[in-house]
Short mmCIF file of C-alpha atoms in Angstrom, two decimals:
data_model
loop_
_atom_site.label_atom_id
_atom_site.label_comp_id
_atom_site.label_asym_id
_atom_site.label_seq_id
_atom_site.Cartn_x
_atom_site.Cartn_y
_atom_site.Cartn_z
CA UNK A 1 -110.29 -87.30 2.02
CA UNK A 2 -108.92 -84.43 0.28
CA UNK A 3 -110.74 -81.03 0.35
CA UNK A 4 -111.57 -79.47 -2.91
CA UNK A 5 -111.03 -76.39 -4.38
CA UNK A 6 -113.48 -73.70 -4.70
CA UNK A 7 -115.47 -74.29 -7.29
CA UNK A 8 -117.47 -71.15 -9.50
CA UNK A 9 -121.05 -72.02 -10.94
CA UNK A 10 -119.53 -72.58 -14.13
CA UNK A 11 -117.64 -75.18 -12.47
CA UNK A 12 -114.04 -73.52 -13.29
CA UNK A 13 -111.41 -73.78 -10.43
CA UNK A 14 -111.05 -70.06 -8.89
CA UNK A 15 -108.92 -70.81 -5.49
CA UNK A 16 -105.76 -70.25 -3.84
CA UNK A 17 -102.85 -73.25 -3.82
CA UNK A 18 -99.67 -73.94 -2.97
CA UNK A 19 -96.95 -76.05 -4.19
CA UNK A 20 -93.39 -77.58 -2.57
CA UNK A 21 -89.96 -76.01 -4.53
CA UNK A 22 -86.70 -76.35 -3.39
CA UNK A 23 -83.91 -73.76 -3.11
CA UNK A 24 -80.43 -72.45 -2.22
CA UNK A 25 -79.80 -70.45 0.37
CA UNK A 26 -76.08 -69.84 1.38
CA UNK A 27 -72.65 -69.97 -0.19
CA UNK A 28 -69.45 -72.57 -0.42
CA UNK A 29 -69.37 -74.69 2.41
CA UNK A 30 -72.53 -73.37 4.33
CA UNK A 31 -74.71 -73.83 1.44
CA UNK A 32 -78.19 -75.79 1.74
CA UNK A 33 -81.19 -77.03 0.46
CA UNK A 34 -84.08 -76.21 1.68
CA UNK A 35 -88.05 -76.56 0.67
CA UNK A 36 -90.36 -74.25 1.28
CA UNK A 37 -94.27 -74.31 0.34
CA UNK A 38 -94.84 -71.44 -2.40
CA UNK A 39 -98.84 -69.93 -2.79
CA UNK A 40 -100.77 -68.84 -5.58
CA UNK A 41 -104.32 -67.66 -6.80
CA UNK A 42 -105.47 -69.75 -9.34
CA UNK A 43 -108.80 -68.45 -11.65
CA UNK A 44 -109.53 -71.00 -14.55
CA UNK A 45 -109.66 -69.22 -17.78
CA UNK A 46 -111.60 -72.27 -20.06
CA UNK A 47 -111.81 -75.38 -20.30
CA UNK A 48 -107.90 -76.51 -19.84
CA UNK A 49 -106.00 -73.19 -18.78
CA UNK A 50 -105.69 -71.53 -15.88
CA UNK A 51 -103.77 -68.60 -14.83
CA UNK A 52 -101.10 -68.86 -11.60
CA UNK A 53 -100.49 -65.40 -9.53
CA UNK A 54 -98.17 -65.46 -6.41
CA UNK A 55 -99.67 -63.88 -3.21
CA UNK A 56 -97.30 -61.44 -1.90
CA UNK A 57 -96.89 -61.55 1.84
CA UNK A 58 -100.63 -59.90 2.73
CA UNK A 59 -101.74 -62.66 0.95
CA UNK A 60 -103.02 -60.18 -2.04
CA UNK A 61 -102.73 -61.73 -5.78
CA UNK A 62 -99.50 -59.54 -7.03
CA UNK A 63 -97.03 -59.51 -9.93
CA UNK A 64 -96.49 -61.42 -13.08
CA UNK A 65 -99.48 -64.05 -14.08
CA UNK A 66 -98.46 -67.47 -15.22
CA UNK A 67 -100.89 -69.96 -17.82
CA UNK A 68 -100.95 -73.87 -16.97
CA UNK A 69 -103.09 -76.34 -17.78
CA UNK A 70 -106.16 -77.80 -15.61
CA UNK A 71 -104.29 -80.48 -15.81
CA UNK A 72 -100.63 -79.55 -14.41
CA UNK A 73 -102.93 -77.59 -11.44
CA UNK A 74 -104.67 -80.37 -9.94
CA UNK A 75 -101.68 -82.69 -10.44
CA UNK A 76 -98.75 -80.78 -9.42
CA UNK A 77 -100.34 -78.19 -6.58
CA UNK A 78 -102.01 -78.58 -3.77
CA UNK A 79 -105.62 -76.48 -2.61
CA UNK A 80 -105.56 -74.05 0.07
CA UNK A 81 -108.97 -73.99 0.66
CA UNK A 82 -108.43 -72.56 4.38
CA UNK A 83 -106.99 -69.23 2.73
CA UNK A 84 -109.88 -68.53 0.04
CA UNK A 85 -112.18 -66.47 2.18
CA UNK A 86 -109.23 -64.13 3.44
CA UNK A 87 -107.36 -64.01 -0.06
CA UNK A 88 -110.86 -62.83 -1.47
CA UNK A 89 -111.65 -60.52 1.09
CA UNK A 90 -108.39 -58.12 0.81
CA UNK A 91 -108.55 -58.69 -3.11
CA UNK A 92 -111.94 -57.35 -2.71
CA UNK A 93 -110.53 -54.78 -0.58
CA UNK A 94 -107.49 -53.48 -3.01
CA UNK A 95 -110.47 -53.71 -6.09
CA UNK A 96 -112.57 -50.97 -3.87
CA UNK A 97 -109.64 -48.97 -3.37
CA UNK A 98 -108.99 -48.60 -7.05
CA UNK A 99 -112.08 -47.80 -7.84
CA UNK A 100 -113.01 -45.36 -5.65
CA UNK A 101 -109.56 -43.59 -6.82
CA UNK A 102 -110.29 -43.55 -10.07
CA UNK A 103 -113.44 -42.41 -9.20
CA UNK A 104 -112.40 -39.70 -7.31
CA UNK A 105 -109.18 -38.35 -9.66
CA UNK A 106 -111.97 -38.37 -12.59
CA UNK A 107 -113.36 -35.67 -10.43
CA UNK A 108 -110.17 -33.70 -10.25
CA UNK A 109 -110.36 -34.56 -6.46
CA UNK A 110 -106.74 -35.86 -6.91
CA UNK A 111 -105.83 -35.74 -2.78
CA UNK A 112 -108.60 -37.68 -2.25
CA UNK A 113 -107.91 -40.22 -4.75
CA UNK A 114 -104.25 -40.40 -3.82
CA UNK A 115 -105.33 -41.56 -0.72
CA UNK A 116 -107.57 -44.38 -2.00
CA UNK A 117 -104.96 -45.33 -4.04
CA UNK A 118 -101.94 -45.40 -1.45
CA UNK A 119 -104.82 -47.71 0.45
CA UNK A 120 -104.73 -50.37 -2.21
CA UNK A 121 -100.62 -50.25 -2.73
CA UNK A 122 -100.59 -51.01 1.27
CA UNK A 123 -102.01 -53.95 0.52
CA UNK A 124 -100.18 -54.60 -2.74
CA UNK A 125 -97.68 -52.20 -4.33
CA UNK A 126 -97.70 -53.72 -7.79
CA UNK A 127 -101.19 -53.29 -8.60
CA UNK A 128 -100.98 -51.66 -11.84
CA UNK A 129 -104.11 -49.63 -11.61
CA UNK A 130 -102.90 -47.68 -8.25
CA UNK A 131 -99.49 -47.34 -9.67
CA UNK A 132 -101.10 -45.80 -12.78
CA UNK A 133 -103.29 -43.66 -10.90
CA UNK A 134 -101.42 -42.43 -8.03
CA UNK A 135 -99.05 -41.28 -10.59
CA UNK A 136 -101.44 -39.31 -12.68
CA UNK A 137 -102.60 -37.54 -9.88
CA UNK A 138 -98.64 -36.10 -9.02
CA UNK A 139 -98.92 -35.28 -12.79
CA UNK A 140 -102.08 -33.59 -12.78
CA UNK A 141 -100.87 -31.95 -9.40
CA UNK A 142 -97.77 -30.51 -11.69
CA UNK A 143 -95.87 -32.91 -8.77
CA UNK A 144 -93.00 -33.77 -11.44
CA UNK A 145 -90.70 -35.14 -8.95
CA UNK A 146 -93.16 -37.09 -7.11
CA UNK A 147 -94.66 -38.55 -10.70
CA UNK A 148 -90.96 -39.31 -11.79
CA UNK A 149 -90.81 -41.90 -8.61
CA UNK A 150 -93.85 -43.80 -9.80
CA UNK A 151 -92.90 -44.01 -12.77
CA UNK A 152 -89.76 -45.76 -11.99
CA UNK A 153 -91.82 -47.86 -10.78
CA UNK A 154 -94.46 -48.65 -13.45
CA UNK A 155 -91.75 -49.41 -16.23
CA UNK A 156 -90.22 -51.96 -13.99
CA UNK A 157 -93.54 -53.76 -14.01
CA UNK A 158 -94.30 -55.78 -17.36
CA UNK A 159 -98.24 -56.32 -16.24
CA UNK A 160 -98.24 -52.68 -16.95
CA UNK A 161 -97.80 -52.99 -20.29
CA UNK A 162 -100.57 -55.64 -21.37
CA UNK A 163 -103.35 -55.44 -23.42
CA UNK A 164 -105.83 -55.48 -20.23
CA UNK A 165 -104.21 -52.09 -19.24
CA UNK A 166 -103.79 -50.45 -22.62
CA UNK A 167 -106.43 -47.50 -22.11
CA UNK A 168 -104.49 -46.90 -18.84
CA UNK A 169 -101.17 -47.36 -20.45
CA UNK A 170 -102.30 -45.12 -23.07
CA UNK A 171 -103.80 -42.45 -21.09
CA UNK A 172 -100.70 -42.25 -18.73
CA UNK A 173 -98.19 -41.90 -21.78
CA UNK A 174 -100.70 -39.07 -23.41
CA UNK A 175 -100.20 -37.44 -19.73
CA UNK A 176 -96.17 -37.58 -19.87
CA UNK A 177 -96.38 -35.44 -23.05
CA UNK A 178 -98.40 -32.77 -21.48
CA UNK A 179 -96.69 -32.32 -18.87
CA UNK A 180 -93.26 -32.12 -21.68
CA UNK A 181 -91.78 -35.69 -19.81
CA UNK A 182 -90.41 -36.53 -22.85
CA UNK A 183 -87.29 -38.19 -21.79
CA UNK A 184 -90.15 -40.18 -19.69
CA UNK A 185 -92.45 -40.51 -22.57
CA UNK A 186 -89.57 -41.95 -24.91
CA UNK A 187 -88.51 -44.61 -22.01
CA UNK A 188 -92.23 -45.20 -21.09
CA UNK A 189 -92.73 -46.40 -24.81
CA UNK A 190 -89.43 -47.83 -25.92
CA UNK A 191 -90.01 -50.39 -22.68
CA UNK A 192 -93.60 -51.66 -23.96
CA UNK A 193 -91.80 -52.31 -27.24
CA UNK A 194 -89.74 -54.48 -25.29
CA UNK A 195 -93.10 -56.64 -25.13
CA UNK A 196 -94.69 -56.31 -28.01
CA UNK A 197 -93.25 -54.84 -31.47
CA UNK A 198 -96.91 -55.16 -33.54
CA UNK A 199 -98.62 -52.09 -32.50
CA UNK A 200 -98.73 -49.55 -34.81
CA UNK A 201 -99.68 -46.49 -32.39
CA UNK A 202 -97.11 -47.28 -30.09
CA UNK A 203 -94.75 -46.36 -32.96
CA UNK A 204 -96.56 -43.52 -33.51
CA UNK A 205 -96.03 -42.53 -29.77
CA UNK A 206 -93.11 -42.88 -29.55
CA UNK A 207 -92.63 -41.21 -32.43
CA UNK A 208 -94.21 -38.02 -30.82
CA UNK A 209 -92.27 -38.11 -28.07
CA UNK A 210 -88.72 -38.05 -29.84
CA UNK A 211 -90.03 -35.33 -32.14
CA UNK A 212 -91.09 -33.42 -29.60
CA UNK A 213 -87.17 -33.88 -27.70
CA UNK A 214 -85.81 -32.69 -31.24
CA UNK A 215 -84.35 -36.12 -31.71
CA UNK A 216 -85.96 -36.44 -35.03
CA UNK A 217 -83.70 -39.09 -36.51
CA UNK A 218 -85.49 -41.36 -34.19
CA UNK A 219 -88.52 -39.80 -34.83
CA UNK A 220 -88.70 -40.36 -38.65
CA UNK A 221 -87.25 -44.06 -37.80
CA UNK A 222 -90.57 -44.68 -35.39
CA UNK A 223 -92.48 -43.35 -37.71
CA UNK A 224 -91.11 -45.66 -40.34
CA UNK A 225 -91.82 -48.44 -38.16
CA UNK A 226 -95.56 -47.42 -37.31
CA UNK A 227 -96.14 -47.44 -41.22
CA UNK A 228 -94.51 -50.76 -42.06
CA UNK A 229 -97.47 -52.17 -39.58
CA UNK A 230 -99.78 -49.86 -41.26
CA UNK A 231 -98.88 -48.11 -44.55
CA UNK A 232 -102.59 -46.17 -44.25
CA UNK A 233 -101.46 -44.72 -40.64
CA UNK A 234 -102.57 -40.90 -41.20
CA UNK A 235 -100.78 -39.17 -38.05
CA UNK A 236 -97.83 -41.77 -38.84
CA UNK A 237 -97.53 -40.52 -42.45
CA UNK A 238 -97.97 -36.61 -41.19
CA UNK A 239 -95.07 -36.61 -38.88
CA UNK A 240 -93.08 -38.90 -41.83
CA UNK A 241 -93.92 -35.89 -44.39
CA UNK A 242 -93.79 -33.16 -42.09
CA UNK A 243 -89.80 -34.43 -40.79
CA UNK A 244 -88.64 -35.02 -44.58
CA UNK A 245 -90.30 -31.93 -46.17
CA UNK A 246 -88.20 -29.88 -43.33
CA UNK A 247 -85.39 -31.73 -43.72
CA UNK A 248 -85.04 -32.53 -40.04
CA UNK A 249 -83.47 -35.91 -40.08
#
């Protein structure tokens, strides 16, 4: 009889399983197939989707999410019910991490909360939240070198840039102005547009941050952008006014 998968008290799915893909290793003559059994947390969203997140190898939920149906889960994958209690546990354990760093760097205690945060990135260095935070406190340290290194890091992560993490994503590109990472700031902006081209204040931002580099061009052509999503924007159509009446582009 097969064992089920956890089950929450609203009866959705929230459990860890795995499923049997075949790959390539080698080249030429010595190349192979071989199968090997690939694991992911599953959490059921509503009634027919659920969203797929490798474990990375401590067994910690990490990196891009996936949607599939109810459906394609309990047909296609296989539970690991034997792996729930320890897959919760150092979830749990990352989750208390974060929090206490944020906690912590709130307080201007930023050694403190790098530490907390290093903690959780042990366990799974593409948490978004650590990456966001450890990197705030090199910034609020005045660490620029140090903040540079994480942020090479957070643009290479696309979870970074979703709507679940916007106050953080926010926040962090407010903090790579004041500190005059502009270059940064530009980058940090001109990658979430890679994901998503309706947000009117992300134009704005990155308007900003070209102004403030003197590359004003660019800045009058975010700008323009910003207002053809919202015609009303009021910083939008200050910077917009401000760059034409001075003749800067």
């Amino acid at each position: 009889m097969a064992t089920l998968p956890h089950v929450e008290e609203d009866n959705y799915i929230k459990g860890v399983f795995s499923i049997e893909k075949t790959g390539k290793i080698g080249t030429g003559t010595t190349a192979r197939r071989v199968k090997q059994q690939v694991y992911f947390f599953a959490e059921q969203v509503d009634e027919d989707t659920v969203v797929l997140q490798g474990l990375n190898p401590e067994n910690v939920p990490s990196g891009a999410k996936a949607e599939i149906t109810k459906d394609e889960l309990l047909e296609d994958y296989l539970p690991e019910p034997s792996l729930y209690n320890e897959v919760m546990s150092k979830l749990r354990e990352v989750q208390k991490a974060v929090a206490r760093g944020e906690k912590r760097r709130k307080r201007g205690e930023t050694f403190t909360a790098e530490f907390e945060f290093s903690k959780a990135l042990q366990l799974d260095e593409q948490n978004v939240r650590a990456n966001f935070g450890i990197g705030m406190c090199y910034m609020q340290r005045g660490e620029e070198d140090k903040a540079k290194e994480v942020f090479d890091r957070i643009i290479k992560l696309d979870a970074a840039f979703q709507d679940e993490h916007k106050h953080l994503f926010n926040e962090y590109g407010i903090e790579l102005r004041k500190k005059k990472m502009f270059d940064e700031a530009v980058d940090y902006y001109q990658r979430a547009l890679e994901l998503t081209r309706d947000d009117e204040n992300l134009f704005y931002n990155l308007s900003r941050a070209e102004f403030e580099s003197g590359n004003y061009r660019q800045a009058l052509e975010a700008a323009n952008e910003c207002l053809a999503l919202a015609p009303n924007h009021p910083e939008g159509l200050k910077i917009k006014a401000y760059i034409e009446k001075k003749g800067l582009a």
